[in-house]
Coordinates of C-alpha atoms in Angstrom, one line a residue:
M1 CA 0.0 0.0 0.0
T2 CA 1.2 3.6 -0.7
G3 CA -0.6 6.6 0.9
G4 CA -3.6 4.4 1.6
F5 CA -3.9 3.2 -2.0
L6 CA -2.5 0.3 -3.9
L7 CA 0.8 0.9 -5.7
Y8 CA -1.1 0.3 -9.0
D9 CA -3.9 2.8 -8.3
Y10 CA -6.2 2.3 -11.4
G11 CA -7.8 5.7 -10.5
L12 CA -8.9 4.7 -7.0
S13 CA -7.3 7.9 -5.5
T14 CA -9.8 10.0 -7.4
L15 CA -12.6 8.8 -5.1
T16 CA -11.3 11.2 -2.5
Q17 CA -12.7 14.0 -4.8
Y18 CA -16.1 12.4 -4.4
G19 CA -15.9 12.1 -0.6
I20 CA -16.4 8.3 -1.1
E21 CA -14.5 5.6 0.8
V22 CA -14.0 2.2 -0.9
K23 CA -14.5 -0.9 1.2
S24 CA -13.2 -3.2 -1.6
S25 CA -12.6 -3.2 -5.3
S26 CA -12.2 -5.8 -8.1
R27 CA -11.2 -5.5 -11.7
T28 CA -13.7 -6.0 -14.5
R29 CA -13.6 -5.4 -18.2
G30 CA -11.6 -2.2 -18.6
A31 CA -12.8 -0.8 -15.2
L32 CA -12.9 -1.2 -11.4
V33 CA -16.0 -2.3 -9.5
C34 CA -15.9 -0.5 -6.1
R35 CA -18.0 -1.5 -3.1
T36 CA -18.8 1.6 -1.1
E37 CA -21.3 2.8 1.5
Q38 CA -23.2 4.4 -1.4
G39 CA -23.5 1.0 -3.1
I40 CA -21.7 -0.6 -6.0
L41 CA -19.9 1.9 -8.3
L42 CA -17.8 1.6 -11.4
L43 CA -14.6 3.6 -11.9
R44 CA -13.4 3.8 -15.5
E45 CA -10.7 5.8 -17.4
F46 CA -12.5 8.3 -19.6
H47 CA -11.5 8.7 -23.3
G48 CA -14.4 10.5 -24.9
S49 CA -15.9 14.0 -25.3
E50 CA -17.1 15.7 -22.1
K51 CA -19.8 17.5 -24.1
K52 CA -21.2 14.1 -25.3
L53 CA -20.8 12.7 -21.8
L54 CA -23.1 15.5 -20.4
F55 CA -25.7 14.7 -23.1
Q56 CA -25.4 10.9 -22.3
Q57 CA -26.0 11.8 -18.6
E58 CA -29.2 13.6 -19.5
V59 CA -30.4 10.5 -21.4
L60 CA -29.5 8.2 -18.5
K61 CA -31.2 10.5 -16.0
K62 CA -34.4 10.4 -18.0
L63 CA -34.3 6.6 -18.2
S64 CA -33.6 6.4 -14.5
Q65 CA -36.6 8.6 -13.7
E66 CA -38.8 6.2 -15.8
G67 CA -37.7 3.3 -13.6
C68 CA -35.0 1.9 -15.8
L69 CA -31.8 0.6 -14.2
V70 CA -29.0 2.3 -16.0
D71 CA -25.4 3.3 -15.2
T72 CA -25.8 7.0 -14.4
F73 CA -22.7 9.0 -13.7
I74 CA -21.8 10.5 -10.4
E75 CA -20.6 14.1 -10.0
N76 CA -17.5 14.8 -7.9
Q77 CA -17.5 17.5 -5.2
E78 CA -16.9 20.2 -7.8
G79 CA -20.0 19.1 -9.8
S80 CA -18.0 17.6 -12.6
L81 CA -18.6 14.1 -14.2
V82 CA -14.9 13.8 -15.1
T83 CA -12.2 13.6 -12.4
R84 CA -8.5 13.6 -12.9
D85 CA -5.9 11.8 -10.8
K86 CA -2.4 13.2 -9.9
D87 CA -1.1 12.2 -13.3
N88 CA -4.0 14.1 -15.0
I89 CA -5.6 10.9 -16.2
P90 CA -9.4 11.4 -16.5
Y91 CA -11.9 9.0 -14.8
T92 CA -15.7 8.7 -14.5
L93 CA -17.6 7.1 -11.7
Q94 CA -21.0 5.4 -12.4
N95 CA -23.7 3.6 -10.5
W96 CA -23.3 -0.2 -11.0
Y97 CA -25.3 -3.3 -10.2
E98 CA -24.8 -6.8 -8.7
G99 CA -25.8 -9.1 -11.6
R100 CA -24.6 -11.3 -14.3
E101 CA -24.4 -10.7 -18.1
C102 CA -27.0 -12.2 -20.4
D103 CA -26.1 -15.8 -21.1
T104 CA -26.4 -16.3 -24.8
K105 CA -26.8 -20.1 -24.2
S106 CA -30.0 -19.3 -22.3
R107 CA -33.1 -18.6 -24.5
E108 CA -34.8 -17.3 -21.4
D109 CA -32.0 -14.7 -20.9
I110 CA -32.2 -13.8 -24.6
I111 CA -35.9 -13.2 -24.5
R112 CA -35.6 -11.2 -21.3
S113 CA -32.9 -9.0 -22.9
V114 CA -35.1 -8.3 -25.9
Q115 CA -38.0 -7.3 -23.5
I116 CA -35.6 -5.0 -21.6
L117 CA -34.5 -3.3 -24.9
A118 CA -38.1 -2.7 -25.9
R119 CA -38.9 -1.0 -22.5
V120 CA -35.8 1.1 -22.7
H121 CA -36.6 2.2 -26.3
K122 CA -40.0 3.5 -25.2
F123 CA -38.3 6.1 -23.1
M124 CA -35.3 6.8 -25.3
N125 CA -36.2 10.1 -26.9
M126 CA -34.7 13.6 -26.4
P127 CA -34.6 16.9 -28.3
V128 CA -32.4 16.2 -31.3
E129 CA -28.7 17.2 -31.4
K130 CA -27.6 17.0 -35.0
A131 CA -24.0 16.1 -33.9
Y132 CA -25.3 12.8 -32.6
M133 CA -27.4 11.8 -35.6
A134 CA -26.3 8.4 -37.0
R135 CA -25.0 8.3 -40.6
S136 CA -27.4 7.1 -43.3
L137 CA -27.5 3.3 -43.7
A138 CA -27.6 3.7 -47.5
D139 CA -24.3 5.6 -47.3
E140 CA -22.9 2.9 -45.0
Y141 CA -23.9 0.0 -47.3
A142 CA -22.5 1.8 -50.4
R143 CA -19.2 2.4 -48.6
H144 CA -19.0 -1.2 -47.3
N145 CA -19.7 -2.6 -50.8
Q146 CA -17.0 -0.4 -52.2
E147 CA -14.6 -1.7 -49.5
I148 CA -15.4 -5.3 -50.4
R149 CA -14.5 -4.6 -54.0
K150 CA -11.3 -2.8 -53.0
I151 CA -10.2 -5.8 -50.9
R152 CA -11.1 -8.2 -53.7
K153 CA -8.9 -6.2 -56.1
F154 CA -6.1 -6.0 -53.6
I155 CA -6.0 -9.8 -53.0
R156 CA -6.2 -10.5 -56.8
Q157 CA -3.3 -8.2 -57.5
K158 CA -1.0 -9.5 -54.8
G159 CA -2.1 -13.2 -55.2
A160 CA -4.0 -15.2 -52.6
S161 CA -1.5 -17.2 -50.5
A162 CA -3.1 -17.4 -47.0
R163 CA -6.2 -19.6 -46.4
F164 CA -8.2 -16.5 -45.5
E165 CA -7.4 -14.8 -48.8
K166 CA -8.3 -18.0 -50.8
E167 CA -11.6 -18.4 -48.9
F168 CA -12.4 -14.7 -49.4
L169 CA -11.8 -14.8 -53.2
G170 CA -13.8 -18.0 -53.6
S171 CA -16.9 -16.5 -51.8
V172 CA -16.7 -12.8 -52.4
Q173 CA -18.9 -12.5 -55.5
W174 CA -21.9 -14.2 -53.8
F175 CA -21.7 -12.0 -50.7
L176 CA -21.1 -8.8 -52.7
E177 CA -24.3 -9.6 -54.7
K178 CA -26.1 -9.8 -51.4
G179 CA -24.7 -6.5 -50.4
E180 CA -25.7 -4.8 -53.6
K181 CA -29.2 -6.4 -53.3
A182 CA -29.6 -5.0 -49.8
L183 CA -28.6 -1.5 -50.9
E184 CA -31.1 -1.6 -53.8
M185 CA -33.9 -2.8 -51.4
L186 CA -33.0 -0.1 -49.0
V187 CA -33.1 2.7 -51.6
K188 CA -36.5 1.5 -52.8
S189 CA -37.9 1.1 -49.2
D190 CA -39.4 3.6 -46.7
Y191 CA -36.1 3.9 -44.9
E192 CA -35.8 7.6 -45.4
K193 CA -39.2 8.0 -43.9
L194 CA -38.1 6.0 -40.8
R195 CA -35.0 8.1 -40.5
D196 CA -36.9 11.3 -40.8
K197 CA -39.3 10.1 -38.0
A198 CA -36.3 9.3 -35.8
G199 CA -35.0 12.8 -36.3
E200 CA -38.4 14.5 -35.8
E201 CA -39.3 12.5 -32.6
G202 CA -35.7 12.5 -31.2
L203 CA -35.5 8.7 -31.1
L204 CA -32.3 7.4 -29.6
C205 CA -30.5 4.0 -30.0
H206 CA -28.2 2.4 -27.4
G207 CA -25.7 1.8 -30.2
E208 CA -24.0 -1.3 -28.7
Y209 CA -26.8 -3.4 -27.3
N210 CA -25.3 -6.8 -26.7
Q211 CA -25.1 -9.5 -24.0
H212 CA -22.2 -7.8 -22.3
N213 CA -24.3 -4.6 -21.7
V214 CA -27.3 -6.3 -20.0
L215 CA -26.9 -7.1 -16.3
L216 CA -29.5 -9.5 -15.1
C217 CA -30.1 -8.9 -11.4
K218 CA -32.5 -10.8 -9.0
N219 CA -35.7 -9.1 -9.8
Q220 CA -34.7 -6.5 -12.3
A221 CA -32.2 -5.9 -15.1
A222 CA -29.8 -3.1 -15.8
V223 CA -28.6 -1.7 -19.2
T224 CA -25.1 -0.3 -19.3
N225 CA -22.5 1.3 -21.6
F226 CA -24.5 3.9 -23.5
G227 CA -21.4 5.6 -24.9
H228 CA -22.2 4.7 -28.5
F229 CA -25.7 6.2 -28.4
S230 CA -27.1 8.1 -31.5
F231 CA -30.3 9.4 -32.9
D232 CA -31.4 6.7 -35.3
V233 CA -34.0 4.1 -36.3
Q234 CA -34.4 2.3 -33.0
I235 CA -34.8 -1.2 -34.5
S236 CA -31.1 -1.0 -35.5
D237 CA -30.5 -1.9 -31.8
L238 CA -32.8 -4.9 -32.1
Y239 CA -31.1 -6.0 -35.3
C240 CA -27.6 -5.8 -33.8
F241 CA -28.7 -7.9 -30.8
M242 CA -30.5 -10.5 -32.9
R243 CA -27.7 -10.8 -35.4
K244 CA -25.1 -11.7 -32.8
I245 CA -27.5 -14.2 -31.1
L246 CA -28.7 -15.8 -34.3
E247 CA -25.1 -16.4 -35.6
K248 CA -24.7 -18.7 -32.5
Y249 CA -28.1 -20.4 -33.2
N250 CA -27.5 -21.2 -36.9
W251 CA -30.2 -18.7 -37.9
D252 CA -33.0 -20.3 -36.0
V253 CA -36.2 -18.7 -37.4
F254 CA -38.3 -19.9 -34.5
L255 CA -36.0 -18.1 -32.0
A256 CA -35.9 -15.0 -34.2
R257 CA -39.7 -14.8 -34.4
R258 CA -40.0 -15.2 -30.6
M259 CA -37.6 -12.3 -30.1
L260 CA -39.5 -10.2 -32.6
E261 CA -42.9 -11.1 -30.9
Q262 CA -41.6 -10.2 -27.4
Y263 CA -40.2 -6.9 -28.5
D264 CA -43.4 -6.1 -30.5
K265 CA -45.6 -6.8 -27.4
I266 CA -43.9 -3.9 -25.5
R267 CA -42.8 -1.6 -28.3
P268 CA -44.8 -2.3 -31.5
I269 CA -42.8 -2.8 -34.7
S270 CA -44.3 -0.9 -37.6
S271 CA -44.6 -2.3 -41.1
E272 CA -41.8 0.0 -42.3
E273 CA -39.5 -1.2 -39.5
W274 CA -40.4 -4.8 -40.3
E275 CA -39.3 -4.2 -43.9
N276 CA -36.1 -2.5 -42.6
L277 CA -35.2 -5.4 -40.4
Q278 CA -35.5 -7.8 -43.4
I279 CA -33.1 -5.5 -45.4
R280 CA -30.6 -5.3 -42.5
F281 CA -30.5 -9.1 -42.3
T282 CA -30.0 -9.3 -46.1
Y283 CA -26.8 -7.3 -45.8
P284 CA -23.6 -9.5 -45.3
E285 CA -22.4 -7.5 -42.3
K286 CA -20.3 -10.2 -40.6
Y287 CA -18.6 -11.0 -43.9
W288 CA -17.8 -7.3 -44.5
K289 CA -16.5 -7.0 -40.9
L290 CA -14.1 -9.9 -41.3
A291 CA -12.8 -8.7 -44.6
N292 CA -12.4 -5.2 -43.2
Y293 CA -10.5 -6.5 -40.2
Y294 CA -8.1 -8.4 -42.5
F295 CA -7.5 -5.4 -44.7
S296 CA -6.8 -3.0 -41.8
H297 CA -4.4 -5.3 -39.9
N298 CA -1.0 -6.9 -40.5
K299 CA -1.5 -9.1 -43.6
A300 CA 1.9 -10.9 -43.1
W301 CA 0.2 -12.7 -40.2
I302 CA -3.5 -13.5 -40.5
S303 CA -5.3 -14.6 -37.4
G304 CA -6.4 -18.2 -37.5
K305 CA -9.4 -17.3 -35.5
N306 CA -10.5 -14.8 -38.1
T307 CA -10.0 -17.4 -40.8
E308 CA -12.2 -19.8 -38.8
K309 CA -14.9 -17.1 -38.5
L310 CA -14.9 -16.5 -42.2
E311 CA -15.2 -20.2 -42.9
K312 CA -18.2 -20.4 -40.5
V313 CA -19.9 -17.4 -42.3
I314 CA -19.3 -19.2 -45.7
A315 CA -20.6 -22.5 -44.3
Q316 CA -23.8 -20.8 -43.0
K317 CA -24.3 -18.8 -46.3
K318 CA -27.3 -20.9 -47.5
I319 CA -29.2 -20.8 -44.2
W320 CA -28.2 -17.2 -43.6
G321 CA -29.2 -16.3 -47.2
D322 CA -32.6 -17.9 -46.8
F323 CA -33.2 -16.4 -43.3
P324 CA -34.6 -12.9 -44.3
E325 CA -37.4 -14.4 -46.4
N326 CA -38.1 -17.3 -44.0
C327 CA -38.3 -14.9 -41.0
F328 CA -39.8 -11.7 -42.5
G329 CA -41.5 -12.9 -45.7
K330 CA -44.7 -13.5 -43.8
S331 CA -45.3 -10.1 -42.3
P332 CA -47.6 -10.0 -39.2
F333 CA -49.0 -6.7 -40.4

């Protein structure tokens, strides 16, 4: 111990600026869980914009007032959300909860997490700040398709020597056609109307809603890590959560429909949103992500794990390719 704190402080000394005494602490993913007289708190090094943090705090306060368990920030004794230690490293302190992450092997946990998302979405609206509007999905798809073409050209010119490169070249045309089809469907759809509605009503998305950001407590559940929030079409959160789950369940249509039904019971899905979900599932997002990771990292050593992931995506291409029609073809509207 040094001056009452561990030699490796991890920001604990900043808690004196809150007037808070720590009984015990333990490390978690990129942060410290602190047990104090004020309850469980999370101390984390801060890397973002303080202006955005203040807006995020307003969103969290609103959700908290509506009865949602969220990780609101705590002000220090000077009224600031960001506190610097003796080395001028900035930290934030948040309310935290005793619970476990959503278990993706448990269908019960998955359904519960979808229900929680729907409840949170009902209260996630604020006066629009244009700086936090998400970029257009059409622009994103066009850019991603262009990147896939660029990677294909790069590998063709240098020659495919690694297994990843051979697998990519052998499959890229099929996945690129899916990407182009999704973009064409999106342009013809009511997506712009949905986007305008999100802007007019100030609808907010979590931005990174996954199993790690849902803490299931005894009688309630908490949603955490809102740092990627944006004003956007809210079902983008539902899509992101479903995609990651369904990859693990081999694109199980029955599970997908259950997730959609449970969300719809709490926060109804419009016919335009239903169509938009189908389009999102038509786009080969995981394929693009793996290709993009390859292109932006050291190509002299390609991760075997990344190659295995690509092979899994290719192996699932038939069932994934059929999924949008099988799941969304029969609209409930």
